[in-house]
Amino acid sequence: MHSADVIIIGSGPAGLTAAIYTARADLSPIVIEGEPSSTSDQPGGQLMLTTEIENFPGFPNGLLGPELMDNMRQQASRFGATFVSAKVTRIDTDSRPFEIYTTDGDPNEPTYRTKSIIVATGARSIMLGLDNELELIGHGLSTCATCDGFFFRNQSIMVVGGGDSALEEALFLTKFAQKVTIVHRRDQLRASKIMQDRARQNPKIEFLWNSVVKELHASNGSLSGVTTEDVLTGTTSDHAVTGLFVAIGHAPNTDIFKGQLSMTSTGYIETTNGTATSIEGIFACGDVQDHIYRQAITAAGSGCMAAIDVERWLESQAHAS
């Protein structure tokens, strides 16, 4: 059994920033960073699947996603954060201190007790389920137009989806791409009317209705084309595109908190007064509570906020006692 003033669950930009700040505040945080074998709970979060990052402040020449995460991890370690490669399986929020069960401990006994928790478990993009899509992320396949659109200047690309997010991605990508084809499995979009009107009026955007992406083709390790299938006729077609943006939604990694923390209808943790959750002493930051911005820099910023909120809360508890 290990005890701590603060335990951080998750090690993406939000969790690692929280670790840096709480470690510098002499809180000796324990970071339960996830398991390398898990696609939804891997150490470093989604940036471990990202290649070049050019919009994170302070790196004028850009850097790789894993490199940024490694730098942040080293920085947190330097100030005294402890990292544990394990996955949280259960949290007892009724006990004080909180009790945390993990895969590196006895499943029937808590592995850690902590006065406070920072939840930074992030969110995962809902993917297409194709064989080689994980291999092609960062090599022509993307889930973030804001992050990667710049790399597709004068290219023909596709966006999969039919909601507001998909159309926002497509409209943003027209700043760079020669042509953007929106692939949707129905013949009508789910997006708001104003977004539909904007997309239809954009000369760079085309629509491929009643279609799904069935196959990804690669050349020299990068996307070189896709095969789509008409869901009504079963007819397949090949498309020579060098970029595919998947915009069919995100899912926050909040399963272990269901029934304990207040969440939105889509499963994101609700926060108030900064990063406070519905349970006193538990704070949330990053994509696990942000369904709007979903950027590394905003996640890092909220990680800083959570660390400061935790530090002040712990101080208030000490004074109260």
Phi, psi and omega in degrees: 000128179245144179242148181207157173285324180214136173240133179254126180255111182115147186222035169278196182299328178291309181296320181288324176294318176300323179294318179300312184289319179289327177293318178292340176271011178062034178266356178047060184292147170256126180254113174270102197270355182102184182241135181302334183277354184262129179284334182259355185220036184276147176303135179092345177069204187294336181291345176290344178257010183254139178273257185281130173245119183244359183245014175271120185304142176099356180233081187299335180260006181076172176198166181282149178305309178300328179294317178299316180295322179294320177299316181293322179295316178298322180296317178295319178298321181302326182267000172113010176287143178253134182249136180234123179273090180203170179243135177284129181256333182198149176230130175262102182271355178278335181276153174228118359298163177295148178247133184239129178255138183224170181287348180261015179228184176292125182298341181261357181230142178295141178274327184224148167239137184213147178287329183214158181227138169248117179270119180222046186279354172072196179218161180237143175287136174285123187257178185276342180082023180271156190304313189252020185291323180295325179293331185263357175297127184085358179231047180113336177255131184216160174239013184212104180293321180299323181285318194242355184304326182303331185280359187242036179299130175061027179249161174265124185225168179234151172235130179258124178145168181220009180263185180302319182299318180296318181288325175298317178299313183297315180296320177297319183292338178294345175293336186242314189284157175284321179211140178236121178254124177268121181259122182226138186284352177242182179256008176222144181275154175269349185294161177297156185300321182296323178289322177298316181299318180296318181292317181294330182276350181277120185293343181274350185259131173238162182239140173241101189275160175050042186224151175228154176277124184254335187208143176249135180247140183233150174221125182055038175083002181236156180298132179238349179174170177223157172248129177249159178232133174285120185289344179270321185252342183081002180290137178253152179219144177260142182227128180273080178245149181251002177215138177224120180252121182266118183227058181251014173121167176235154177232118178291147181273078187234014186304319185287350181256359181296136182083357179241305180262146176292135182227162174285173179296339179260008172095003177279143180289132178275134179234151177222159178050049182100254185237012182290138176263188181286349177248124181299131180098352177245130184235154183226144182211161177081201187294346179290341178232003181239107179257008185256303190271310175051047177243154179300321184289323178289325176296316179298318179299317180289333174295320175298315180300315181298320180297316179293320178298318179296314182301315181293322179294316179298321177297319181294324178292323179294320179290325181293328181274000000 
